[in-house]
CSV table of N, CA, C and O and ligand atoms in Angstrom, one decimal:
chain,number,residue,atom,x,y,z
A,1,MET,N,-7.6,-25.9,6.0
A,1,MET,CA,-7.2,-24.6,5.5
A,1,MET,C,-8.1,-24.1,4.4
A,1,MET,O,-8.7,-24.9,3.7
A,2,ASP,N,-8.3,-22.8,4.3
A,2,ASP,CA,-9.0,-22.3,3.2
A,2,ASP,C,-8.4,-20.9,2.9
A,2,ASP,O,-7.7,-20.3,3.8
A,3,TYR,N,-8.7,-20.4,1.7
A,3,TYR,CA,-8.2,-19.0,1.4
A,3,TYR,C,-9.1,-18.4,0.3
A,3,TYR,O,-9.8,-19.0,-0.4
A,4,LYS,N,-9.0,-17.1,0.3
A,4,LYS,CA,-9.7,-16.3,-0.7
A,4,LYS,C,-8.8,-15.2,-1.2
A,4,LYS,O,-8.3,-14.4,-0.5
A,5,GLN,N,-8.7,-15.2,-2.6
A,5,GLN,CA,-7.9,-14.2,-3.2
A,5,GLN,C,-8.7,-12.9,-3.5
A,5,GLN,O,-9.8,-13.0,-4.1
A,6,CYS,N,-8.1,-11.8,-3.1
A,6,CYS,CA,-8.8,-10.5,-3.4
A,6,CYS,C,-7.7,-9.6,-4.0
A,6,CYS,O,-6.9,-9.0,-3.4
A,7,GLY,N,-7.7,-9.6,-5.4
A,7,GLY,CA,-6.7,-8.9,-6.1
A,7,GLY,C,-5.3,-9.5,-5.8
A,7,GLY,O,-5.1,-10.7,-5.9
A,8,ASN,N,-4.4,-8.6,-5.3
A,8,ASN,CA,-3.1,-9.1,-5.0
A,8,ASN,C,-2.9,-9.5,-3.5
A,8,ASN,O,-1.8,-9.6,-3.0
A,9,ARG,N,-4.1,-9.7,-2.8
A,9,ARG,CA,-4.0,-10.2,-1.5
A,9,ARG,C,-4.7,-11.5,-1.3
A,9,ARG,O,-5.7,-11.7,-2.1
A,10,VAL,N,-4.3,-12.3,-0.4
A,10,VAL,CA,-4.9,-13.6,-0.1
A,10,VAL,C,-5.2,-13.7,1.3
A,10,VAL,O,-4.3,-13.5,2.2
A,11,ILE,N,-6.5,-13.9,1.7
A,11,ILE,CA,-6.9,-14.0,3.1
A,11,ILE,C,-6.8,-15.5,3.4
A,11,ILE,O,-7.4,-16.4,2.6
A,12,VAL,N,-6.2,-15.9,4.5
A,12,VAL,CA,-5.8,-17.3,4.7
A,12,VAL,C,-6.4,-17.7,6.1
A,12,VAL,O,-6.3,-17.0,7.1
A,13,ARG,N,-7.0,-18.9,6.1
A,13,ARG,CA,-7.4,-19.5,7.4
A,13,ARG,C,-6.8,-20.9,7.5
A,13,ARG,O,-6.9,-21.7,6.5
A,14,ILE,N,-6.1,-21.2,8.5
A,14,ILE,CA,-5.5,-22.5,8.7
A,14,ILE,C,-6.1,-23.1,10.0
A,14,ILE,O,-6.3,-22.4,11.0
A,15,ASP,N,-6.5,-24.3,9.9
A,15,ASP,CA,-7.4,-24.9,10.9
A,15,ASP,C,-6.6,-25.8,12.0
A,15,ASP,O,-5.5,-26.2,11.8
A,16,LYS,N,-7.3,-26.0,13.1
A,16,LYS,CA,-6.9,-26.8,14.2
A,16,LYS,C,-6.2,-28.1,13.7
A,16,LYS,O,-6.9,-28.8,12.9
A,17,GLY,N,-5.1,-28.4,14.2
A,17,GLY,CA,-4.4,-29.7,13.8
A,17,GLY,C,-3.5,-29.6,12.6
A,17,GLY,O,-2.7,-30.5,12.3
A,18,GLU,N,-3.6,-28.5,11.8
A,18,GLU,CA,-2.8,-28.3,10.6
A,18,GLU,C,-1.5,-27.7,10.9
A,18,GLU,O,-1.4,-26.9,11.9
A,19,GLU,N,-0.5,-28.0,10.1
A,19,GLU,CA,0.9,-27.5,10.4
A,19,GLU,C,1.0,-26.2,9.5
A,19,GLU,O,0.7,-26.2,8.3
A,20,LEU,N,1.4,-25.1,10.2
A,20,LEU,CA,1.3,-23.8,9.6
A,20,LEU,C,2.3,-23.6,8.4
A,20,LEU,O,1.8,-23.1,7.4
A,21,VAL,N,3.5,-24.0,8.6
A,21,VAL,CA,4.5,-23.7,7.5
A,21,VAL,C,4.1,-24.5,6.2
A,21,VAL,O,4.1,-24.0,5.1
A,22,ASP,N,3.8,-25.8,6.4
A,22,ASP,CA,3.4,-26.6,5.2
A,22,ASP,C,2.2,-26.1,4.6
A,22,ASP,O,2.1,-26.0,3.3
A,23,SER,N,1.2,-25.6,5.4
A,23,SER,CA,-0.1,-25.1,4.8
A,23,SER,C,0.2,-23.8,4.0
A,23,SER,O,-0.4,-23.7,2.9
A,24,LEU,N,1.0,-22.9,4.5
A,24,LEU,CA,1.3,-21.7,3.8
A,24,LEU,C,2.1,-22.0,2.5
A,24,LEU,O,1.8,-21.4,1.5
A,25,LYS,N,3.0,-23.0,2.6
A,25,LYS,CA,3.7,-23.4,1.4
A,25,LYS,C,2.7,-23.9,0.3
A,25,LYS,O,2.9,-23.6,-0.9
A,26,THR,N,1.8,-24.7,0.7
A,26,THR,CA,0.8,-25.3,-0.2
A,26,THR,C,0.0,-24.2,-0.9
A,26,THR,O,-0.2,-24.3,-2.1
A,27,ILE,N,-0.4,-23.2,-0.1
A,27,ILE,CA,-1.2,-22.1,-0.7
A,27,ILE,C,-0.3,-21.4,-1.7
A,27,ILE,O,-0.8,-21.1,-2.8
A,28,CYS,N,0.9,-21.1,-1.4
A,28,CYS,CA,1.8,-20.4,-2.3
A,28,CYS,C,2.0,-21.2,-3.6
A,28,CYS,O,2.0,-20.6,-4.7
A,29,LYS,N,2.1,-22.5,-3.5
A,29,LYS,CA,2.3,-23.4,-4.7
A,29,LYS,C,1.0,-23.4,-5.5
A,29,LYS,O,1.1,-23.2,-6.7
A,30,LYS,N,-0.1,-23.5,-4.9
A,30,LYS,CA,-1.4,-23.6,-5.6
A,30,LYS,C,-1.6,-22.3,-6.4
A,30,LYS,O,-2.2,-22.3,-7.5
A,31,LEU,N,-1.3,-21.1,-5.8
A,31,LEU,CA,-1.5,-19.8,-6.4
A,31,LEU,C,-0.3,-19.3,-7.2
A,31,LEU,O,-0.4,-18.2,-7.7
A,32,ASP,N,0.7,-20.1,-7.2
A,32,ASP,CA,1.9,-19.8,-8.0
A,32,ASP,C,2.5,-18.4,-7.5
A,32,ASP,O,2.9,-17.6,-8.3
A,33,ILE,N,2.6,-18.2,-6.2
A,33,ILE,CA,3.2,-17.0,-5.6
A,33,ILE,C,4.7,-17.2,-5.5
A,33,ILE,O,5.1,-18.1,-4.9
A,34,LYS,N,5.4,-16.3,-6.1
A,34,LYS,CA,6.9,-16.4,-6.1
A,34,LYS,C,7.5,-15.3,-5.3
A,34,LYS,O,8.7,-15.3,-5.1
A,35,LEU,N,6.8,-14.2,-5.0
A,35,LEU,CA,7.3,-13.1,-4.2
A,35,LEU,C,6.2,-12.5,-3.4
A,35,LEU,O,5.1,-12.2,-4.0
A,36,GLY,N,6.4,-12.2,-2.2
A,36,GLY,CA,5.4,-11.5,-1.4
A,36,GLY,C,5.7,-11.5,0.1
A,36,GLY,O,6.8,-11.9,0.5
A,37,SER,N,4.8,-11.0,0.8
A,37,SER,CA,4.9,-10.9,2.3
A,37,SER,C,3.7,-11.6,3.0
A,37,SER,O,2.7,-11.7,2.3
A,38,ILE,N,3.9,-12.0,4.2
A,38,ILE,CA,2.8,-12.6,4.9
A,38,ILE,C,2.8,-12.2,6.4
A,38,ILE,O,3.9,-12.0,6.9
A,39,TYR,N,1.7,-12.0,6.9
A,39,TYR,CA,1.5,-11.7,8.3
A,39,TYR,C,0.3,-12.3,8.9
A,39,TYR,O,-0.7,-12.6,8.1
A,40,GLY,N,0.3,-12.6,10.2
A,40,GLY,CA,-0.9,-13.2,10.7
A,40,GLY,C,-0.8,-13.4,12.2
A,40,GLY,O,0.2,-13.0,12.9
A,41,LEU,N,-1.9,-14.1,12.7
A,41,LEU,CA,-2.0,-14.3,14.2
A,41,LEU,C,-2.9,-15.6,14.4
A,41,LEU,O,-3.5,-16.0,13.4
A,42,GLY,N,-2.8,-16.1,15.6
A,42,GLY,CA,-3.6,-17.3,15.8
A,42,GLY,C,-3.2,-18.0,17.1
A,42,GLY,O,-2.9,-17.3,18.1
A,43,ALA,N,-3.3,-19.3,17.1
A,43,ALA,CA,-2.9,-20.0,18.3
A,43,ALA,C,-2.3,-21.4,17.9
A,43,ALA,O,-2.6,-22.0,16.9
A,44,THR,N,-1.3,-21.8,18.8
A,44,THR,CA,-0.6,-23.0,18.5
A,44,THR,C,-0.4,-23.8,19.8
A,44,THR,O,-0.4,-23.2,20.9
A,45,GLU,N,-0.3,-25.1,19.6
A,45,GLU,CA,0.0,-26.0,20.8
A,45,GLU,C,1.3,-26.7,20.8
A,45,GLU,O,1.7,-27.4,21.7
A,46,LYS,N,2.0,-26.5,19.6
A,46,LYS,CA,3.3,-27.1,19.5
A,46,LYS,C,4.1,-26.4,18.4
A,46,LYS,O,3.7,-26.3,17.3
A,47,VAL,N,5.1,-25.7,18.8
A,47,VAL,CA,5.8,-24.8,17.9
A,47,VAL,C,7.3,-25.0,18.1
A,47,VAL,O,7.8,-25.1,19.3
A,48,THR,N,8.1,-25.0,17.0
A,48,THR,CA,9.5,-25.1,17.1
A,48,THR,C,10.1,-23.8,16.5
A,48,THR,O,9.8,-23.4,15.3
A,49,VAL,N,10.9,-23.1,17.3
A,49,VAL,CA,11.5,-21.9,16.8
A,49,VAL,C,13.1,-22.0,16.9
A,49,VAL,O,13.6,-22.8,17.7
A,50,GLY,N,13.7,-21.3,16.0
A,50,GLY,CA,15.2,-21.4,16.0
A,50,GLY,C,15.8,-20.0,16.2
A,50,GLY,O,15.2,-19.0,16.1
A,51,LEU,N,17.1,-20.1,16.7
A,51,LEU,CA,17.9,-18.9,16.8
A,51,LEU,C,19.2,-19.2,16.0
A,51,LEU,O,19.8,-20.3,16.3
A,52,MET,N,19.5,-18.4,15.1
A,52,MET,CA,20.8,-18.6,14.3
A,52,MET,C,22.0,-18.2,15.2
A,52,MET,O,22.1,-17.1,15.7
A,53,ASN,N,22.8,-19.2,15.4
A,53,ASN,CA,24.1,-19.0,16.1
A,53,ASN,C,25.1,-18.5,15.0
A,53,ASN,O,25.5,-19.3,14.2
A,54,THR,N,25.4,-17.3,15.1
A,54,THR,CA,26.3,-16.7,14.0
A,54,THR,C,27.7,-17.2,14.0
A,54,THR,O,28.4,-17.1,13.1
A,55,LYS,N,28.1,-17.8,15.2
A,55,LYS,CA,29.5,-18.4,15.2
A,55,LYS,C,29.5,-19.8,14.6
A,55,LYS,O,30.4,-20.1,13.8
A,56,THR,N,28.5,-20.7,15.0
A,56,THR,CA,28.5,-22.0,14.4
A,56,THR,C,27.8,-22.1,13.1
A,56,THR,O,27.9,-23.1,12.4
A,57,LYS,N,27.0,-21.0,12.8
A,57,LYS,CA,26.2,-20.9,11.6
A,57,LYS,C,25.1,-22.0,11.5
A,57,LYS,O,24.8,-22.5,10.5
A,58,LYS,N,24.7,-22.4,12.7
A,58,LYS,CA,23.6,-23.4,12.8
A,58,LYS,C,22.5,-22.8,13.7
A,58,LYS,O,22.7,-22.0,14.5
A,59,TYR,N,21.3,-23.4,13.4
A,59,TYR,CA,20.1,-23.0,14.2
A,59,TYR,C,20.1,-23.7,15.5
A,59,TYR,O,20.2,-25.0,15.5
A,60,GLN,N,19.9,-23.0,16.6
A,60,GLN,CA,19.6,-23.7,17.9
A,60,GLN,C,18.1,-23.7,18.0
A,60,GLN,O,17.4,-22.6,18.0
A,61,SER,N,17.5,-24.9,18.0
A,61,SER,CA,16.0,-25.0,18.0
A,61,SER,C,15.5,-25.2,19.4
A,61,SER,O,16.1,-25.8,20.3
A,62,LYS,N,14.3,-24.8,19.6
A,62,LYS,CA,13.6,-25.0,20.9
A,62,LYS,C,12.1,-25.3,20.6
A,62,LYS,O,11.5,-24.5,19.7
A,63,GLU,N,11.5,-26.3,21.2
A,63,GLU,CA,10.1,-26.6,21.0
A,63,GLU,C,9.3,-26.1,22.3
A,63,GLU,O,9.7,-26.3,23.4
A,64,PHE,N,8.2,-25.5,22.0
A,64,PHE,CA,7.2,-25.1,23.1
A,64,PHE,C,5.9,-25.9,22.8
A,64,PHE,O,5.4,-25.9,21.7
A,65,THR,N,5.4,-26.5,23.9
A,65,THR,CA,4.1,-27.2,23.8
A,65,THR,C,3.1,-26.5,24.8
A,65,THR,O,3.5,-25.8,25.7
A,66,GLY,N,1.8,-26.9,24.6
A,66,GLY,CA,0.8,-26.3,25.4
A,66,GLY,C,0.2,-25.0,24.7
A,66,GLY,O,0.7,-24.7,23.6
A,67,ASP,N,-0.8,-24.5,25.4
A,67,ASP,CA,-1.5,-23.3,24.7
A,67,ASP,C,-0.6,-22.1,24.6
A,67,ASP,O,0.0,-21.6,25.6
A,68,HIS,N,-0.4,-21.6,23.4
A,68,HIS,CA,0.3,-20.4,23.1
A,68,HIS,C,-0.5,-19.6,22.1
A,68,HIS,O,-0.9,-20.1,21.0
A,69,GLU,N,-0.6,-18.3,22.3
A,69,GLU,CA,-1.1,-17.4,21.3
A,69,GLU,C,0.0,-17.1,20.3
A,69,GLU,O,1.1,-17.0,20.7
A,70,ILE,N,-0.4,-17.1,19.0
A,70,ILE,CA,0.6,-16.6,18.0
A,70,ILE,C,0.3,-15.1,18.0
A,70,ILE,O,-0.7,-14.7,17.3
A,71,THR,N,1.1,-14.3,18.7
A,71,THR,CA,0.8,-12.9,18.8
A,71,THR,C,1.2,-12.2,17.5
A,71,THR,O,0.6,-11.2,17.2
A,72,SER,N,2.1,-12.8,16.8
A,72,SER,CA,2.6,-12.2,15.5
A,72,SER,C,3.4,-13.2,14.7
A,72,SER,O,4.2,-13.9,15.2
A,73,LEU,N,3.0,-13.3,13.4
A,73,LEU,CA,3.8,-14.0,12.5
A,73,LEU,C,4.1,-13.0,11.4
A,73,LEU,O,3.2,-12.4,10.9
A,74,LEU,N,5.4,-13.0,11.0
A,74,LEU,CA,5.8,-12.1,9.9
A,74,LEU,C,6.8,-12.8,9.0
A,74,LEU,O,7.7,-13.5,9.6
A,75,GLY,N,6.7,-12.6,7.7
A,75,GLY,CA,7.6,-13.3,6.9
A,75,GLY,C,7.6,-12.9,5.4
A,75,GLY,O,6.8,-12.1,5.1
A,76,ASN,N,8.4,-13.5,4.7
A,76,ASN,CA,8.4,-13.2,3.2
A,76,ASN,C,8.4,-14.5,2.4
A,76,ASN,O,8.8,-15.6,2.9
A,77,ILE,N,8.0,-14.4,1.2
A,77,ILE,CA,7.9,-15.5,0.2
A,77,ILE,C,8.9,-15.2,-0.9
A,77,ILE,O,8.7,-14.1,-1.6
A,78,THR,N,9.8,-16.1,-1.2
A,78,THR,CA,10.6,-16.0,-2.3
A,78,THR,C,10.7,-17.4,-2.9
A,78,THR,O,9.9,-18.3,-2.6
A,79,THR,N,11.7,-17.6,-3.8
A,79,THR,CA,11.9,-19.0,-4.3
A,79,THR,C,13.4,-19.3,-4.2
A,79,THR,O,14.3,-18.4,-4.2
A,80,MET,N,13.7,-20.6,-4.2
A,80,MET,CA,15.1,-21.1,-4.3
A,80,MET,C,15.1,-22.4,-5.0
A,80,MET,O,14.3,-23.3,-4.7
A,81,ASN,N,15.9,-22.6,-6.0
A,81,ASN,CA,15.9,-23.8,-6.8
A,81,ASN,C,14.5,-24.2,-7.3
A,81,ASN,O,14.2,-25.4,-7.4
A,82,GLY,N,13.8,-23.2,-7.7
A,82,GLY,CA,12.5,-23.4,-8.3
A,82,GLY,C,11.4,-23.8,-7.3
A,82,GLY,O,10.2,-24.0,-7.7
A,83,GLU,N,11.7,-23.8,-6.0
A,83,GLU,CA,10.7,-24.1,-5.0
A,83,GLU,C,10.3,-22.9,-4.2
A,83,GLU,O,11.2,-22.0,-4.1
A,84,VAL,N,9.1,-22.9,-3.7
A,84,VAL,CA,8.7,-21.8,-2.8
A,84,VAL,C,9.6,-21.8,-1.5
A,84,VAL,O,9.9,-22.9,-1.0
A,85,TYR,N,10.1,-20.7,-1.1
A,85,TYR,CA,10.9,-20.5,0.0
A,85,TYR,C,10.3,-19.5,1.0
A,85,TYR,O,10.2,-18.4,0.7
A,86,LEU,N,9.9,-20.0,2.2
A,86,LEU,CA,9.3,-19.1,3.2
A,86,LEU,C,10.3,-18.8,4.2
A,86,LEU,O,11.0,-19.7,4.7
A,87,HIS,N,10.4,-17.5,4.6
A,87,HIS,CA,11.3,-17.1,5.7
A,87,HIS,C,10.3,-16.5,6.7
A,87,HIS,O,9.8,-15.4,6.5
A,88,LEU,N,10.1,-17.2,7.8
A,88,LEU,CA,9.0,-16.8,8.8
A,88,LEU,C,9.6,-16.6,10.2
A,88,LEU,O,10.4,-17.5,10.6
A,89,HIS,N,9.2,-15.5,10.8
A,89,HIS,CA,9.5,-15.4,12.2
A,89,HIS,C,8.2,-15.3,13.0
A,89,HIS,O,7.2,-14.8,12.5
A,90,ILE,N,8.2,-15.7,14.2
A,90,ILE,CA,7.0,-15.8,15.0
A,90,ILE,C,7.2,-15.3,16.4
A,90,ILE,O,8.3,-15.5,17.0
A,91,THR,N,6.2,-14.7,17.0
A,91,THR,CA,6.2,-14.4,18.4
A,91,THR,C,5.0,-15.1,19.1
A,91,THR,O,3.9,-15.0,18.5
A,92,ILE,N,5.3,-15.8,20.2
A,92,ILE,CA,4.2,-16.5,20.8
A,92,ILE,C,4.1,-16.0,22.3
A,92,ILE,O,5.1,-15.6,22.9
A,93,GLY,N,2.8,-16.1,22.8
A,93,GLY,CA,2.6,-15.7,24.2
A,93,GLY,C,2.1,-16.9,25.0
A,93,GLY,O,1.2,-17.6,24.5
A,94,ASN,N,2.6,-17.1,26.2
A,94,ASN,CA,2.1,-18.2,27.0
A,94,ASN,C,1.1,-17.8,28.1
A,94,ASN,O,0.6,-16.6,28.1
A,95,VAL,N,0.7,-18.8,28.9
A,95,VAL,CA,-0.3,-18.5,29.9
A,95,VAL,C,0.0,-17.4,30.9
A,95,VAL,O,-0.9,-16.8,31.5
A,96,GLU,N,1.3,-17.1,31.1
A,96,GLU,CA,1.7,-16.0,31.9
A,96,GLU,C,1.8,-14.7,31.1
A,96,GLU,O,2.3,-13.7,31.7
A,97,HIS,N,1.4,-14.7,29.9
A,97,HIS,CA,1.4,-13.6,29.0
A,97,HIS,C,2.9,-13.1,28.7
A,97,HIS,O,3.1,-11.9,28.4
A,98,LYS,N,3.8,-14.1,28.8
A,98,LYS,CA,5.2,-13.8,28.4
A,98,LYS,C,5.3,-14.2,27.0
A,98,LYS,O,4.8,-15.2,26.5
A,99,THR,N,6.1,-13.4,26.3
A,99,THR,CA,6.3,-13.7,24.8
A,99,THR,C,7.7,-14.2,24.6
A,99,THR,O,8.7,-13.9,25.3
A,100,MET,N,7.8,-15.1,23.6
A,100,MET,CA,9.0,-15.7,23.1
A,100,MET,C,8.9,-15.8,21.6
A,100,MET,O,7.8,-15.7,21.1
A,101,GLY,N,10.0,-16.0,21.0
A,101,GLY,CA,9.9,-16.1,19.5
A,101,GLY,C,11.2,-16.5,18.9
A,101,GLY,O,12.2,-16.8,19.5
A,102,GLY,N,11.2,-16.4,17.5
A,102,GLY,CA,12.3,-16.8,16.8
A,102,GLY,C,12.0,-17.1,15.3
A,102,GLY,O,10.9,-16.9,14.9
A,103,HIS,N,12.9,-17.8,14.7
A,103,HIS,CA,12.8,-18.2,13.3
A,103,HIS,C,11.8,-19.5,13.3
A,103,HIS,O,12.1,-20.4,14.1
A,104,LEU,N,10.7,-19.4,12.6
A,104,LEU,CA,9.7,-20.4,12.7
A,104,LEU,C,10.1,-21.7,11.9
A,104,LEU,O,10.4,-21.6,10.7
A,105,THR,N,10.2,-22.8,12.5
A,105,THR,CA,10.4,-24.1,11.8
A,105,THR,C,9.1,-24.8,11.6
A,105,THR,O,8.8,-25.3,10.5
A,106,SER,N,8.3,-24.9,12.6
A,106,SER,CA,7.0,-25.6,12.4
A,106,SER,C,6.1,-25.2,13.6
A,106,SER,O,6.5,-24.9,14.7
A,107,ALA,N,4.7,-25.2,13.3
A,107,ALA,CA,3.8,-24.9,14.4
A,107,ALA,C,2.5,-25.6,14.0
A,107,ALA,O,2.0,-25.6,12.9
A,108,VAL,N,1.9,-26.3,15.0
A,108,VAL,CA,0.7,-27.0,14.9
A,108,VAL,C,-0.4,-26.1,15.4
A,108,VAL,O,-0.3,-25.6,16.6
A,109,ILE,N,-1.4,-25.8,14.6
A,109,ILE,CA,-2.4,-24.8,15.0
A,109,ILE,C,-3.4,-25.5,16.0
A,109,ILE,O,-3.8,-26.7,15.8
A,110,SER,N,-3.7,-24.8,17.1
A,110,SER,CA,-4.6,-25.4,18.1
A,110,SER,C,-6.0,-24.9,18.1
A,110,SER,O,-6.9,-25.4,18.7
A,111,ALA,N,-6.2,-23.7,17.4
A,111,ALA,CA,-7.6,-23.2,17.3
A,111,ALA,C,-7.8,-22.7,15.9
A,111,ALA,O,-8.5,-23.3,15.1
A,112,THR,N,-7.1,-21.6,15.5
A,112,THR,CA,-7.1,-21.1,14.1
A,112,THR,C,-5.9,-20.3,13.9
A,112,THR,O,-5.2,-19.8,14.8
A,113,PHE,N,-5.6,-20.1,12.6
A,113,PHE,CA,-4.6,-19.1,12.2
A,113,PHE,C,-5.2,-18.2,11.1
A,113,PHE,O,-5.9,-18.7,10.2
A,114,GLU,N,-5.1,-16.9,11.2
A,114,GLU,CA,-5.6,-16.0,10.3
A,114,GLU,C,-4.5,-15.2,9.7
A,114,GLU,O,-3.8,-14.5,10.4
A,115,GLY,N,-4.3,-15.3,8.4
A,115,GLY,CA,-3.2,-14.6,7.8
A,115,GLY,C,-3.6,-13.8,6.5
A,115,GLY,O,-4.7,-14.0,6.0
A,116,ILE,N,-2.7,-12.9,6.1
A,116,ILE,CA,-2.9,-12.2,4.9
A,116,ILE,C,-1.6,-12.3,4.1
A,116,ILE,O,-0.5,-12.0,4.7
A,117,ILE,N,-1.7,-12.7,2.9
A,117,ILE,CA,-0.5,-12.7,2.0
A,117,ILE,C,-0.6,-11.5,1.0
A,117,ILE,O,-1.7,-11.4,0.4
A,118,ASP,N,0.4,-10.7,0.9
A,118,ASP,CA,0.5,-9.7,-0.1
A,118,ASP,C,1.4,-10.2,-1.2
A,118,ASP,O,2.6,-10.5,-1.0
A,119,ILE,N,0.8,-10.3,-2.4
A,119,ILE,CA,1.5,-10.8,-3.5
A,119,ILE,C,2.2,-9.7,-4.3
A,119,ILE,O,1.6,-8.7,-4.5
A,120,ILE,N,3.4,-9.9,-4.6
A,120,ILE,CA,4.2,-9.0,-5.5
A,120,ILE,C,4.4,-9.7,-6.8
A,120,ILE,O,4.9,-10.9,-6.8
A,121,ASP,N,4.0,-9.1,-7.9
A,121,ASP,CA,4.0,-9.8,-9.2
A,121,ASP,C,5.4,-9.7,-9.8
A,121,ASP,O,5.7,-9.0,-10.7
A,122,ASP,N,6.3,-10.5,-9.2
A,122,ASP,CA,7.7,-10.5,-9.6
A,122,ASP,C,8.3,-11.8,-9.0
A,122,ASP,O,7.6,-12.6,-8.4
A,123,GLN,N,9.6,-11.9,-9.1
A,123,GLN,CA,10.3,-13.1,-8.6
A,123,GLN,C,11.6,-12.7,-8.0
A,123,GLN,O,12.3,-11.9,-8.6
A,124,VAL,N,11.9,-13.2,-6.8
A,124,VAL,CA,13.2,-13.1,-6.2
A,124,VAL,C,13.7,-14.4,-5.7
A,124,VAL,O,12.9,-15.2,-5.1
A,125,THR,N,14.9,-14.8,-6.0
A,125,THR,CA,15.4,-16.1,-5.6
A,125,THR,C,16.5,-15.8,-4.5
A,125,THR,O,16.7,-14.7,-4.0
A,126,ARG,N,17.1,-16.9,-4.0
A,126,ARG,CA,18.1,-16.8,-2.9
A,126,ARG,C,19.3,-17.6,-3.3
A,126,ARG,O,19.3,-18.5,-4.2
A,127,GLU,N,20.4,-17.3,-2.7
A,127,GLU,CA,21.6,-18.1,-2.9
A,127,GLU,C,22.4,-18.2,-1.5
A,127,GLU,O,22.3,-17.3,-0.7
A,128,TYR,N,23.0,-19.3,-1.4
A,128,TYR,CA,23.7,-19.6,-0.1
A,128,TYR,C,25.0,-18.8,0.0
A,128,TYR,O,25.8,-18.8,-0.9
A,129,HIS,N,25.1,-18.2,1.1
A,129,HIS,CA,26.4,-17.4,1.4
A,129,HIS,C,27.1,-18.1,2.5
A,129,HIS,O,26.6,-18.2,3.7
A,130,GLU,N,28.3,-18.7,2.2
A,130,GLU,CA,29.0,-19.5,3.2
A,130,GLU,C,29.5,-18.7,4.4
A,130,GLU,O,29.4,-19.2,5.5
A,131,ASP,N,29.8,-17.5,4.1
A,131,ASP,CA,30.4,-16.6,5.2
A,131,ASP,C,29.3,-16.3,6.3
A,131,ASP,O,29.6,-16.1,7.4
A,132,VAL,N,28.1,-16.3,5.8
A,132,VAL,CA,27.0,-16.0,6.8
A,132,VAL,C,26.3,-17.3,7.2
A,132,VAL,O,25.8,-17.5,8.3
A,133,GLY,N,26.3,-18.3,6.3
A,133,GLY,CA,25.6,-19.6,6.6
A,133,GLY,C,24.1,-19.6,6.4
A,133,GLY,O,23.4,-20.4,6.9
A,134,LEU,N,23.7,-18.6,5.5
A,134,LEU,CA,22.3,-18.5,5.2
A,134,LEU,C,22.0,-18.3,3.7
A,134,LEU,O,22.9,-17.9,3.0
A,135,ASN,N,20.8,-18.6,3.3
A,135,ASN,CA,20.3,-18.4,1.9
A,135,ASN,C,19.9,-17.0,1.8
A,135,ASN,O,18.8,-16.7,2.3
A,136,LEU,N,20.7,-16.1,1.3
A,136,LEU,CA,20.4,-14.7,1.2
A,136,LEU,C,19.6,-14.3,0.0
A,136,LEU,O,19.7,-15.0,-1.0
A,137,LEU,N,18.9,-13.2,0.0
A,137,LEU,CA,18.2,-12.7,-1.1
A,137,LEU,C,19.2,-12.4,-2.3
A,137,LEU,O,20.2,-11.7,-2.1
A,138,LYS,N,18.8,-12.8,-3.5
A,138,LYS,CA,19.6,-12.5,-4.7
A,138,LYS,C,18.9,-11.4,-5.4
A,138,LYS,O,17.9,-11.7,-6.1
A,139,LEU,N,19.4,-10.2,-5.3
A,139,LEU,CA,18.7,-9.0,-5.9
A,139,LEU,C,19.5,-8.4,-7.0
A,139,LEU,O,20.6,-8.7,-7.2
B,1,LIG,FE1,15.1,-16.2,10.2
């Protein structure tokens, strides 16, 4: 992975074989980013996405392997308990050009990932809401 900061934006490249979520977290930690947004595209060969079951309040996970384009990754950066907290959603396209997506748990990059982080010079944390079963924004 590599990155270049341009003012309040960071241009990100994540390389073949690297895990996307961990890599983005590492960059946020290195640059001390506590609030921002992220978007990008690329390719993955192994990706796990989740769907929040609002009745059980648990994520139903599914793994996709083989060549997939990351047609879109969109997410935000906040903190929780002093740690970087990424909330990322992803859409992937397969060999039939069909798209699938969900809440991103992990993705191994198969060619490259190109992202842009928009830094907001502030801080927002999260707190767990039992009724929803999610760590919601504390504003
Ligand atoms: Fe989500």
